[in-house]
Short mmCIF file of C-alpha atoms in Angstrom, two decimals:
data_model
loop_
_atom_site.label_atom_id
_atom_site.label_comp_id
_atom_site.label_asym_id
_atom_site.label_seq_id
_atom_site.Cartn_x
_atom_site.Cartn_y
_atom_site.Cartn_z
CA MET A 1 3.43 -31.30 22.63
CA ALA A 2 2.32 -28.02 23.31
CA ALA A 3 2.90 -27.00 19.88
CA ARG A 4 -0.14 -29.20 18.65
CA ARG A 5 -2.50 -27.24 20.67
CA ARG A 6 -2.78 -24.12 18.55
CA THR A 7 -5.24 -22.02 18.19
CA LEU A 8 -5.41 -18.83 15.68
CA LEU A 9 -6.67 -15.12 17.18
CA LYS A 10 -7.63 -12.48 14.33
CA VAL A 11 -6.64 -9.65 15.63
CA ILE A 12 -7.45 -6.12 14.35
CA ILE A 13 -5.61 -2.94 14.82
CA LEU A 14 -7.67 0.24 14.71
CA GLY A 15 -6.84 3.93 14.76
CA ASP A 16 -6.12 7.21 12.88
CA SER A 17 -3.62 7.12 10.12
CA GLY A 18 -0.11 8.28 11.80
CA VAL A 19 -0.81 7.00 15.48
CA GLY A 20 1.88 4.39 14.63
CA LYS A 21 0.26 1.09 14.31
CA THR A 22 2.85 -0.64 11.81
CA SER A 23 5.54 0.80 14.63
CA LEU A 24 3.84 -0.87 17.01
CA MET A 25 3.39 -4.03 15.33
CA ASN A 26 6.79 -4.04 13.77
CA GLN A 27 8.03 -3.74 17.63
CA TYR A 28 5.89 -6.26 18.74
CA VAL A 29 6.63 -9.07 15.96
CA HIS A 30 10.07 -7.94 14.99
CA LYS A 31 11.60 -6.26 17.72
CA LYS A 32 12.12 -3.19 15.77
CA PHE A 33 11.75 0.43 15.15
CA SER A 34 12.46 2.90 12.53
CA ASN A 35 11.69 6.44 11.55
CA GLN A 36 11.11 5.43 8.09
CA TYR A 37 7.99 3.63 7.75
CA LYS A 38 6.08 4.21 4.98
CA ALA A 39 2.04 5.10 5.05
CA THR A 40 0.25 1.77 4.76
CA ILE A 41 -1.78 1.41 1.58
CA GLY A 42 -4.22 -1.59 1.50
CA ALA A 43 -3.40 -3.90 4.39
CA ASP A 44 -0.57 -5.36 6.23
CA PHE A 45 -0.40 -8.54 7.86
CA PHE A 46 1.79 -9.89 10.51
CA THR A 47 1.31 -12.75 12.43
CA LYS A 48 3.21 -14.22 15.74
CA GLU A 49 2.76 -17.14 17.95
CA VAL A 50 2.39 -16.36 21.61
CA GLN A 51 2.69 -18.95 24.43
CA PHE A 52 0.23 -18.79 27.30
CA GLU A 53 -0.40 -21.20 29.81
CA ASP A 54 0.16 -24.58 27.84
CA ARG A 55 -1.17 -23.08 24.83
CA ILE A 56 0.13 -21.71 21.57
CA PHE A 57 -1.45 -19.16 20.21
CA THR A 58 -1.08 -17.99 16.58
CA LEU A 59 -1.72 -13.94 16.42
CA GLN A 60 -3.23 -13.25 13.08
CA THR A 61 -3.01 -8.75 13.00
CA TRP A 62 -4.30 -6.71 10.41
CA ASP A 63 -3.09 -3.47 9.99
CA THR A 64 -5.47 -1.71 7.08
CA ALA A 65 -4.77 1.93 5.91
CA ARG A 66 -6.68 4.40 7.92
CA GLN A 67 -7.21 7.37 6.26
CA GLU A 68 -11.03 8.04 6.02
CA ARG A 69 -11.15 7.42 2.05
CA PHE A 70 -9.99 3.53 2.94
CA GLN A 71 -12.53 2.84 5.88
CA SER A 72 -15.05 1.34 3.77
CA SER A 73 -12.47 -1.39 2.48
CA GLY A 74 -10.89 -2.12 5.67
CA VAL A 75 -14.34 -3.58 6.91
CA ALA A 76 -14.27 -6.60 5.19
CA PHE A 77 -10.62 -7.61 7.23
CA TYR A 78 -13.28 -7.37 10.70
CA ARG A 79 -14.94 -10.43 10.00
CA GLY A 80 -14.11 -13.26 12.22
CA ALA A 81 -12.28 -11.12 14.88
CA ASP A 82 -11.00 -12.12 18.10
CA CYS A 83 -9.67 -9.10 19.26
CA CYS A 84 -9.37 -5.30 18.34
CA VAL A 85 -6.69 -2.80 19.31
CA LEU A 86 -7.36 0.75 19.33
CA VAL A 87 -4.69 2.77 18.88
CA TYR A 88 -4.22 6.77 19.33
CA ASP A 89 -1.23 9.22 19.92
CA VAL A 90 -1.08 10.73 23.02
CA ASN A 91 0.31 14.14 21.64
CA ASN A 92 -2.71 14.38 19.56
CA MET A 93 -6.19 14.87 20.62
CA LYS A 94 -7.90 14.26 17.76
CA SER A 95 -6.69 10.66 17.21
CA PHE A 96 -7.97 10.37 20.83
CA ASP A 97 -11.83 11.71 19.89
CA ASN A 98 -12.01 9.41 16.55
CA LEU A 99 -11.28 6.35 19.18
CA ASN A 100 -14.88 6.34 19.76
CA ASN A 101 -15.54 6.17 15.84
CA TRP A 102 -13.11 3.29 15.43
CA ARG A 103 -14.85 1.24 18.11
CA ASP A 104 -18.48 1.95 17.07
CA GLN A 105 -17.47 1.48 13.35
CA PHE A 106 -16.15 -2.21 14.73
CA LEU A 107 -18.88 -3.03 16.47
CA ILE A 108 -21.41 -2.69 13.96
CA GLN A 109 -19.72 -5.40 12.11
CA ILE A 110 -18.71 -7.71 15.19
CA LEU A 111 -20.69 -8.50 18.00
CA THR A 112 -18.77 -10.51 20.43
CA ILE A 113 -15.18 -8.86 20.80
CA SER A 114 -12.69 -7.78 23.23
CA PHE A 115 -11.04 -4.66 22.97
CA CYS A 116 -7.98 -3.12 24.38
CA SER A 117 -6.54 0.66 24.15
CA LEU A 118 -3.20 1.84 23.71
CA GLY A 119 -1.82 5.23 23.94
CA ASN A 120 1.24 5.46 21.69
CA LYS A 121 3.95 8.06 21.37
CA VAL A 122 4.44 8.59 24.73
CA ASP A 123 8.43 9.13 24.13
CA VAL A 124 7.54 12.15 22.28
CA ASP A 125 9.01 15.54 24.17
CA GLU A 126 9.59 13.67 27.26
CA GLY A 127 5.76 13.83 27.62
CA GLU A 128 5.81 17.82 27.18
CA SER A 129 3.55 17.56 23.97
CA ARG A 130 1.12 15.28 25.55
CA ALA A 131 -2.48 16.16 24.86
CA VAL A 132 -4.43 13.66 26.13
CA SER A 133 -3.87 12.75 29.65
CA GLU A 134 -3.88 9.01 31.14
CA LYS A 135 -6.80 9.93 33.74
CA LYS A 136 -8.86 10.94 30.74
CA ALA A 137 -7.98 7.85 28.40
CA ARG A 138 -8.45 5.72 31.46
CA ALA A 139 -11.71 7.10 31.99
CA TRP A 140 -12.76 6.86 28.18
CA CYS A 141 -12.00 3.44 28.74
CA ALA A 142 -13.95 2.66 31.52
CA SER A 143 -16.75 4.07 30.53
CA LYS A 144 -16.78 1.80 27.47
CA GLY A 145 -16.90 -1.48 29.38
CA ASN A 146 -13.24 -1.32 31.13
CA ILE A 147 -11.51 -1.38 28.21
CA PRO A 148 -8.25 -2.59 29.12
CA TYR A 149 -5.57 0.39 28.74
CA PHE A 150 -1.70 0.82 28.14
CA GLU A 151 0.73 3.52 27.58
CA THR A 152 3.27 2.70 25.29
CA SER A 153 6.30 4.01 22.64
CA ALA A 154 6.78 1.83 19.80
CA LYS A 155 10.08 3.73 19.68
CA GLU A 156 11.63 3.17 23.64
CA VAL A 157 11.34 0.06 23.94
CA PHE A 158 14.72 -0.52 26.02
CA ASN A 159 14.72 -0.83 29.59
CA VAL A 160 11.56 -2.38 30.69
CA GLU A 161 11.44 -0.65 34.36
CA ASP A 162 13.21 2.01 33.76
CA TRP A 163 10.88 4.47 31.40
CA ARG A 164 8.91 6.34 33.84
CA GLY A 165 7.74 2.79 35.28
CA ARG A 166 6.26 1.93 31.83
CA ARG A 167 6.66 -1.05 30.75
CA ASP A 168 7.93 -1.91 26.80
CA VAL A 169 5.56 -2.98 24.13
CA SER A 170 7.14 -6.15 22.83
CA SER A 171 7.40 -8.27 26.41
CA CYS A 172 4.45 -6.97 28.76
CA LEU A 173 1.94 -4.64 27.02
CA TRP A 174 0.68 -6.61 24.45
CA HIS A 175 0.74 -9.86 26.40
CA GLU A 176 -1.41 -8.51 28.76
CA SER A 177 -3.64 -6.71 26.55
CA ILE A 178 -4.56 -9.75 24.67
CA THR A 179 -4.87 -11.73 27.70
CA PRO A 180 -8.50 -11.39 28.13
CA THR A 181 -8.76 -12.83 24.60
CA LEU A 182 -6.46 -15.37 25.58
CA LEU A 183 -8.43 -16.22 29.20
CA LEU A 184 -12.00 -16.42 27.03
CA HIS A 185 -10.47 -19.19 25.29
CA ARG A 186 -8.78 -20.99 27.70
CA TYR A 187 -12.38 -22.83 28.19
CA LEU A 188 -12.64 -23.29 24.64
CA PRO A 189 -11.82 -26.30 22.50
CA ASP A 190 -9.16 -26.47 20.12
CA THR A 191 -10.56 -24.32 17.12
CA ILE A 192 -7.92 -25.03 14.39
CA ASP A 193 -8.03 -28.83 15.06
CA VAL A 194 -11.80 -29.12 14.79
CA ALA A 195 -11.70 -27.85 11.40
CA GLY A 196 -9.06 -30.26 10.40
CA GLY A 197 -11.22 -33.02 11.74
CA SER A 198 -9.30 -34.64 14.29
CA GLN A 199 -10.67 -36.15 17.32
CA GLN A 200 -11.53 -33.91 20.73
CA ARG A 201 -8.12 -34.65 22.72
CA SER A 202 -8.30 -35.50 26.17
CA THR A 203 -7.48 -33.03 28.74
CA GLY A 204 -4.51 -34.69 30.38
CA CYS A 205 -1.18 -32.83 29.27
CA GLU A 206 0.37 -34.13 26.15
CA CYS A 207 3.77 -32.68 26.67
CA MET B 1 15.72 0.60 -1.55
CA ASN B 2 17.77 2.73 -3.86
CA ILE B 3 18.36 5.46 -5.55
CA ASP B 4 17.14 6.76 -9.46
CA GLU B 5 18.63 3.93 -10.67
CA THR B 6 17.43 2.92 -14.14
CA GLY B 7 17.36 -0.39 -14.96
CA ILE B 8 18.55 0.11 -18.60
CA GLY B 9 21.92 -0.89 -19.27
CA CYS B 10 22.80 -1.85 -15.57
CA VAL B 11 20.50 -4.72 -14.53
CA LYS B 12 22.77 -5.57 -11.86
CA ASN B 13 19.99 -5.71 -9.38
CA SER B 14 18.61 -3.53 -6.49
CA SER B 15 21.75 -3.57 -4.20
CA SER B 16 24.34 -1.37 -5.70
CA SER B 17 25.11 1.75 -3.71
CA ALA B 18 23.14 4.81 -3.75
CA SER B 19 25.49 6.95 -5.85
CA SER B 20 25.91 4.47 -8.78
CA GLY B 21 23.03 4.11 -11.13
CA ARG B 22 24.91 5.95 -14.10
CA ASN B 23 24.11 4.53 -17.16
CA GLY B 24 26.18 3.46 -20.26
CA ILE B 25 28.47 1.99 -18.10
CA TYR B 26 27.63 -1.64 -19.47
CA LEU B 27 27.79 -2.06 -23.03
CA PRO B 28 28.35 1.81 -23.54
CA GLY B 29 28.23 1.21 -27.55
CA ILE B 30 24.76 0.06 -27.84
CA GLU B 31 23.35 2.05 -24.71
CA GLU B 32 24.38 5.19 -27.17
CA ARG B 33 23.01 3.75 -30.52
CA ARG B 34 19.61 3.16 -28.22
CA ILE B 35 19.47 6.87 -27.22
CA ARG B 36 20.17 7.94 -30.65
CA LYS B 37 17.26 6.00 -31.91
CA TRP B 38 15.11 7.35 -29.30
CA ARG B 39 16.00 10.95 -29.86
CA LYS B 40 15.60 10.83 -33.62
CA MET B 41 12.25 9.23 -32.48
CA ILE B 42 11.13 12.00 -30.29
CA GLY B 43 12.90 15.02 -32.35
CA VAL B 44 13.51 18.51 -30.91
CA GLY B 45 11.61 19.02 -27.94
CA GLY B 46 9.12 16.12 -28.67
CA SER B 47 8.40 17.75 -32.12
CA ASP B 48 8.16 14.61 -34.18
CA TRP B 49 6.81 12.30 -31.49
CA LYS B 50 3.33 12.19 -32.49
CA HIS B 51 4.09 11.72 -36.08
CA TYR B 52 6.33 8.88 -35.00
CA VAL B 53 4.23 7.43 -33.03
CA ARG B 54 1.46 7.55 -35.88
CA ARG B 55 3.39 5.93 -38.55
CA LYS B 56 4.93 3.15 -36.25
CA PRO B 57 3.24 2.20 -33.32
CA LEU B 58 4.35 -0.87 -33.15
CA VAL B 59 7.96 0.06 -32.89
CA VAL B 60 7.23 2.42 -30.23
CA LYS B 61 5.42 -0.02 -28.29
CA ARG B 62 8.41 -2.34 -28.64
CA ARG B 63 11.02 0.12 -27.53
CA ILE B 64 8.85 1.27 -24.76
CA ARG B 65 8.49 -2.35 -23.70
CA LYS B 66 12.52 -2.42 -23.93
CA GLY B 67 12.82 0.39 -21.37
CA ILE B 68 12.98 3.97 -21.78
CA PRO B 69 16.39 5.32 -21.65
CA ASP B 70 16.57 6.98 -18.35
CA CYS B 71 18.11 10.23 -19.78
CA LEU B 72 14.74 10.52 -21.64
CA ARG B 73 12.48 8.86 -19.32
CA GLY B 74 11.10 12.05 -17.88
CA LEU B 75 10.20 13.50 -21.15
CA VAL B 76 8.95 10.65 -22.97
CA TRP B 77 6.54 10.05 -20.08
CA GLN B 78 5.17 13.44 -20.74
CA LEU B 79 4.67 12.69 -24.25
CA ILE B 80 2.94 9.42 -24.09
CA SER B 81 0.68 10.61 -21.16
CA GLY B 82 -0.88 13.37 -22.63
CA SER B 83 0.93 15.49 -19.87
CA ARG B 84 2.61 17.55 -21.73
CA ASP B 85 -0.41 19.07 -23.83
CA LEU B 86 -2.47 19.57 -20.65
CA LEU B 87 0.44 21.62 -19.54
CA LEU B 88 0.69 23.73 -22.63
CA MET B 89 -3.13 24.24 -22.35
CA ASN B 90 -3.10 25.52 -19.15
CA PRO B 91 -0.24 27.95 -18.31
CA GLY B 92 0.00 29.30 -14.86
CA VAL B 93 -2.35 27.49 -13.63
CA TYR B 94 -0.12 25.16 -11.32
CA GLU B 95 1.15 28.33 -10.01
CA GLN B 96 -2.20 29.63 -9.27
CA LEU B 97 -3.21 26.37 -7.38
CA VAL B 98 0.12 25.94 -4.99
CA ILE B 99 0.27 29.58 -4.44
CA TYR B 100 -2.91 31.20 -3.83
CA GLU B 101 -5.14 28.02 -3.04
CA THR B 102 -5.63 26.60 0.51
CA SER B 103 -6.44 23.31 0.81
CA ALA B 104 -8.58 21.21 3.35
CA SER B 105 -6.56 18.26 3.00
CA GLU B 106 -2.96 20.23 4.19
CA LEU B 107 -2.41 18.57 7.45
CA ASP B 108 -3.32 14.86 5.68
CA ILE B 109 -0.75 15.96 3.31
CA ILE B 110 2.19 16.93 5.64
CA ARG B 111 1.56 13.72 7.87
CA ASP B 112 2.19 11.62 4.86
CA ILE B 113 4.97 13.62 3.56
CA SER B 114 8.05 11.90 5.75
CA ARG B 115 6.37 8.18 4.91
CA THR B 116 6.69 8.95 1.23
CA PHE B 117 9.81 6.91 0.00
CA PRO B 118 11.44 7.60 3.36
CA THR B 119 14.46 5.79 2.39
CA HIS B 120 15.27 7.69 -0.84
CA VAL B 121 17.82 10.43 -1.06
CA PHE B 122 15.57 12.88 -2.64
CA PHE B 123 12.62 12.62 -0.24
CA GLN B 124 14.92 12.00 2.91
CA GLN B 125 15.68 15.35 4.17
CA ARG B 126 13.23 16.85 6.25
CA HIS B 127 11.68 19.95 4.40
CA GLY B 128 14.07 19.16 1.82
CA PRO B 129 13.20 20.04 -1.70
CA GLY B 130 12.11 16.76 -2.56
CA GLN B 131 9.50 16.90 0.52
CA ARG B 132 8.51 20.54 -0.73
CA SER B 133 7.80 19.35 -4.33
CA LEU B 134 5.90 16.53 -3.15
CA TYR B 135 3.97 18.33 -0.63
CA ASN B 136 2.91 21.10 -3.54
CA VAL B 137 2.06 18.68 -6.38
CA LEU B 138 0.10 16.83 -3.67
CA LYS B 139 -1.36 20.02 -2.44
CA ALA B 140 -2.21 21.32 -5.94
CA TYR B 141 -3.79 18.47 -6.85
CA SER B 142 -6.08 18.15 -4.04
CA VAL B 143 -7.32 21.96 -4.72
CA TYR B 144 -7.57 21.18 -8.69
CA ASP B 145 -10.11 18.44 -7.78
CA ARG B 146 -11.82 18.96 -4.53
CA ASP B 147 -13.59 16.08 -4.31
CA VAL B 148 -11.19 13.92 -4.62
CA GLY B 149 -8.86 16.01 -2.60
CA TYR B 150 -5.58 13.91 -1.22
CA VAL B 151 -5.50 10.26 -0.89
CA GLN B 152 -3.12 8.03 0.46
CA GLY B 153 -1.20 6.28 -1.99
CA MET B 154 -0.98 9.91 -4.21
CA GLY B 155 2.06 10.51 -2.85
CA PHE B 156 4.01 7.92 -4.30
CA LEU B 157 2.74 8.14 -7.99
CA ALA B 158 3.61 11.87 -7.58
CA GLY B 159 6.82 10.81 -5.61
CA LEU B 160 8.26 8.57 -8.31
CA LEU B 161 7.11 11.38 -11.11
CA LEU B 162 9.24 13.93 -9.44
CA LEU B 163 12.39 12.05 -9.35
CA TYR B 164 12.16 12.48 -13.52
CA MET B 165 10.55 15.74 -13.79
CA SER B 166 9.76 19.30 -12.57
CA GLU B 167 6.90 19.90 -10.09
CA GLU B 168 4.45 21.43 -12.59
CA ASP B 169 5.36 18.83 -15.22
CA ALA B 170 4.90 16.11 -12.28
CA PHE B 171 1.40 17.70 -11.59
CA TRP B 172 -0.05 17.99 -15.05
CA LEU B 173 1.24 14.29 -15.29
CA LEU B 174 -0.98 13.36 -12.04
CA VAL B 175 -3.80 15.35 -13.62
CA ALA B 176 -3.42 13.04 -17.05
CA LEU B 177 -3.59 9.82 -15.32
CA LEU B 178 -6.30 10.85 -12.99
CA LYS B 179 -8.65 12.25 -15.20
CA GLY B 180 -7.85 10.36 -18.32
CA ALA B 181 -6.22 12.30 -20.81
CA VAL B 182 -4.76 9.16 -22.69
CA HIS B 183 -6.33 6.25 -21.04
CA SER B 184 -9.39 5.59 -18.91
CA PRO B 185 -9.17 7.97 -15.59
CA MET B 186 -7.73 6.23 -12.97
CA GLU B 187 -9.14 8.61 -10.19
CA GLY B 188 -12.13 6.03 -9.06
CA LEU B 189 -8.85 4.79 -7.30
CA TYR B 190 -9.19 7.61 -5.05
CA GLN B 191 -12.90 8.00 -4.70
CA VAL B 192 -15.14 7.36 -2.26
CA GLY B 193 -15.84 3.10 -1.72
CA LEU B 194 -12.48 3.08 -3.68
CA PRO B 195 -14.82 1.88 -6.82
CA LEU B 196 -11.93 1.25 -9.34
CA VAL B 197 -9.83 -0.71 -6.71
CA GLN B 198 -12.96 -2.79 -6.19
CA LYS B 199 -13.43 -3.64 -9.87
CA TYR B 200 -9.74 -4.14 -10.79
CA LEU B 201 -9.27 -6.67 -7.66
CA SER B 202 -12.41 -8.46 -8.75
CA GLN B 203 -11.19 -8.57 -12.52
CA PHE B 204 -7.83 -10.03 -10.81
CA GLU B 205 -9.40 -12.31 -9.02
CA GLN B 206 -11.06 -14.07 -11.90
CA LEU B 207 -8.03 -13.51 -13.88
CA VAL B 208 -5.87 -15.37 -11.35
CA LYS B 209 -8.41 -18.51 -11.29
CA GLU B 210 -8.57 -18.66 -15.09
CA LYS B 211 -4.69 -18.49 -15.43
CA PHE B 212 -3.61 -20.52 -12.55
CA PRO B 213 -6.48 -22.62 -11.69
CA LYS B 214 -4.39 -24.71 -9.09
CA LEU B 215 -3.23 -21.47 -7.32
CA GLY B 216 -6.66 -19.67 -7.28
CA GLU B 217 -8.11 -22.58 -5.54
CA HIS B 218 -5.62 -22.65 -3.04
CA PHE B 219 -6.22 -19.03 -2.43
CA SER B 220 -9.98 -20.15 -2.16
CA GLU B 221 -8.91 -22.62 0.51
CA GLU B 222 -6.88 -20.33 2.33
CA MET B 223 -9.31 -17.55 2.08
CA VAL B 224 -6.87 -15.28 0.66
CA ASN B 225 -7.97 -12.78 -1.63
CA PRO B 226 -6.57 -9.97 -3.76
CA SER B 227 -7.46 -7.13 -1.35
CA MET B 228 -4.89 -8.77 1.17
CA TYR B 229 -2.13 -8.18 -1.10
CA ALA B 230 -3.00 -6.52 -4.42
CA SER B 231 -4.68 -3.31 -3.47
CA GLN B 232 -1.41 -1.50 -3.29
CA TRP B 233 -0.19 -2.99 -6.92
CA PHE B 234 -3.33 -0.79 -8.39
CA ILE B 235 -3.44 2.13 -6.06
CA THR B 236 0.37 2.73 -6.50
CA VAL B 237 0.88 1.24 -9.58
CA PHE B 238 3.94 -0.73 -8.26
CA SER B 239 5.54 2.24 -7.12
CA TYR B 240 4.99 1.47 -3.21
CA SER B 241 7.07 -1.54 -2.48
CA PHE B 242 8.79 -2.61 -5.69
CA PRO B 243 12.50 -1.99 -6.56
CA PHE B 244 12.70 1.35 -8.68
CA PRO B 245 14.38 -0.35 -11.64
CA LEU B 246 11.27 -2.65 -11.69
CA ALA B 247 9.00 -0.24 -11.10
CA LEU B 248 10.60 2.37 -13.52
CA ARG B 249 10.01 -0.29 -16.32
CA ILE B 250 6.26 -0.92 -15.55
CA TRP B 251 5.92 2.57 -15.68
CA ASP B 252 7.03 2.85 -18.85
CA VAL B 253 4.80 0.36 -20.26
CA PHE B 254 1.82 1.43 -18.12
CA LEU B 255 1.90 4.74 -19.55
CA TYR B 256 1.72 4.07 -22.90
CA GLU B 257 -0.23 0.85 -22.80
CA GLY B 258 -2.64 1.46 -19.54
CA VAL B 259 -3.59 -0.41 -16.83
CA LYS B 260 -3.51 -3.71 -18.43
CA VAL B 261 0.31 -3.96 -17.50
CA VAL B 262 -0.55 -3.82 -14.19
CA PHE B 263 -2.36 -7.12 -14.26
CA GLN B 264 0.22 -8.77 -16.60
CA VAL B 265 2.82 -7.85 -13.70
CA GLY B 266 0.79 -8.99 -11.23
CA LEU B 267 0.02 -12.53 -12.68
CA ALA B 268 3.83 -12.78 -14.04
CA LEU B 269 4.52 -12.60 -10.07
CA LEU B 270 1.87 -15.14 -9.21
CA GLY B 271 3.37 -17.63 -11.96
CA TYR B 272 6.86 -16.76 -11.53
CA CYS B 273 6.36 -17.86 -7.49
CA HIS B 274 3.58 -20.58 -8.38
CA ASP B 275 4.98 -23.60 -7.02
CA GLU B 276 6.44 -21.82 -4.13
CA LEU B 277 2.76 -20.16 -3.41
CA ILE B 278 0.73 -23.19 -3.73
CA LYS B 279 2.71 -25.10 -0.49
CA LEU B 280 2.20 -22.04 1.79
CA PRO B 281 -0.45 -21.86 4.54
CA PHE B 282 -2.31 -18.72 5.06
CA GLU B 283 -0.11 -17.02 7.61
CA LYS B 284 2.80 -17.68 5.25
CA LEU B 285 0.98 -16.71 2.02
CA VAL B 286 0.03 -13.33 2.76
CA PRO B 287 3.35 -12.44 3.70
CA ALA B 288 4.99 -14.04 0.70
CA LEU B 289 2.57 -12.18 -1.66
CA LYS B 290 4.08 -9.31 -0.24
CA ASN B 291 7.56 -10.17 -0.59
CA PHE B 292 8.92 -11.56 -3.24
CA PRO B 293 11.97 -12.83 -3.63
CA GLU B 294 14.63 -10.59 -5.09
CA ASP B 295 15.15 -12.87 -8.51
CA ALA B 296 11.45 -12.02 -9.41
CA MET B 297 12.13 -8.37 -9.27
CA ASN B 298 14.68 -8.37 -12.27
CA PRO B 299 12.60 -6.81 -15.01
CA ASP B 300 14.49 -8.25 -17.87
CA VAL B 301 13.22 -11.80 -16.30
CA LEU B 302 9.43 -10.55 -15.26
CA LEU B 303 8.10 -8.31 -17.80
CA PRO B 304 8.46 -10.70 -20.97
CA MET B 305 6.69 -13.04 -19.10
CA ALA B 306 4.32 -10.51 -17.97
CA PHE B 307 3.88 -9.69 -21.62
CA SER B 308 3.39 -13.12 -22.57
CA ILE B 309 0.47 -13.26 -20.57
CA LYS B 310 -2.71 -11.89 -22.74
CA VAL B 311 -5.48 -10.26 -20.68
CA SER B 312 -7.13 -7.61 -22.91
CA ARG B 313 -10.28 -9.12 -24.09
CA ARG B 314 -11.00 -11.02 -20.98
CA LEU B 315 -10.42 -7.88 -19.04
CA LEU B 316 -13.22 -6.26 -20.86
CA GLU B 317 -15.55 -9.28 -20.52
CA LEU B 318 -14.83 -9.28 -16.78
CA GLU B 319 -15.66 -5.56 -16.96
CA GLU B 320 -18.97 -5.76 -18.41
CA GLU B 321 -19.43 -8.66 -16.01
CA HIS B 322 -18.50 -6.66 -12.92
CA LYS B 323 -20.81 -3.27 -14.22
CA LYS B 324 -23.58 -5.43 -14.57
CA ARG B 325 -23.12 -7.14 -10.67
CA ASN B 326 -22.97 -3.64 -9.19
CA GLN B 327 -24.75 -1.30 -11.24
CA GLY B 328 -27.30 -0.97 -8.55
CA MET B 329 -24.70 -0.41 -5.98
CA LEU B 330 -22.48 1.86 -7.65
CA GLN B 331 -25.59 4.20 -8.64
CA GLN B 332 -26.18 4.18 -5.24
CA SER B 333 -22.45 5.02 -3.98
CA THR B 334 -22.36 8.00 -6.38
CA SER B 335 -25.68 9.46 -5.96
CA SER B 336 -24.94 9.51 -2.37
CA ALA B 337 -21.47 10.93 -2.63
CA LYS B 338 -23.33 13.81 -5.07
CA GLN B 339 -25.38 14.69 -2.24
CA LYS B 340 -22.83 14.76 0.28
CA ARG B 341 -21.07 17.38 -1.71
#
């Protein structure tokens, strides 16, 4: 059974307050968008199962309050993270500039990690109010060790290929953004089962 | 979540429609008598209140625990929090802060205004009276105490207050809470490093272990700690995500008895759901600790449970322990904060 080959992945979602982290998570996990999210206080937790090749991964995602004053409290959540998703708002230059800080702050705590970066809210004003160009964002990502980059809108998720050729969050982007981490784990033993004390499995398919 | 309903007389649960919520529909006789008693206790414009509290503190405590009548809530909150006195001592100060001062936090505040009680009619309308008042109160506070400024979470305190009083009254009540007019100051919830949040969470964690040993052990095994679910309980005093009828009743007691009730309610919630929680693995446990079942949200069930959990003495002892443990660290962080100024 594929379901028995489960692996936990801990994902941390970071970015300035108000760039849409909670919206992205809700879109990804619950396929819902709302204009009525509250500012995150403390930490939110989402979990989702994804299948990749023959394995089921449980993604544990932490979305923490991101106002400056809360930053020290968020650090405790970084421990044991496998993947860090950096989010900024393409209409807000400062949120893009701050990606550096978020990345650095994270790297102080965690050594081996895969990053990916999302430019959110590309739907706003049909792109008229855009402050950060895709080119600029890609250049930054390339300079930081080729961080995979995607443009998203937590709001506009319909018509996958329709929206100026961009794809929607839930079906594509997240999957792809987490793929590098998934790939890393392809060659690792099942981390969960080891803790449970079960024997190493044969490589044969159990389906 | 819905509107300014009150929980008194109409404990009919949260799903009633927006415009209901008038009191006295159920058991009008009893409700009227309650209000009369309360009016007598308060006196005209609050004139008899202090006298009454001094003479019969236990009667006051008991009545507050039963819930302050909704039509008097705003006034009583100002009396028990000490904010009325602050207001009278500082005429014109609020206006000065709102109109003439500028705040470094203005953009931060604006960004969060539409994200504070976004489904509540009073705050729903963009740039409507609710949002404007909320902005003014938060801006005024961020100027009044520039060191603390504006921190996420304050909006939920201010928002709840604004449902029951004017901007200026809400502002002084916020001051009374954060600066500690009656109880110990709450500003540590919002200062750099969130020292008071850390302290409350460590106290809470210990209390969970002591009151519910099995659950405490389960939490340790699953590596769940209170920072994952209880921060917002303390930072917003249950106003962030709890149904209003319950939040208001908690606030009645909170303003009179202090932060102790936040611990009691938190523990009562865990106690109420104990047998469910103890079965859940991490991925289900954390969400369950953020979404309690609707029957647990009934104030007339939860609050009596909460009051039956004794925490005062243990809280003091744990505070001492926490202080000792953190003395070195705290000194460091405050001195570096001072340097920053």
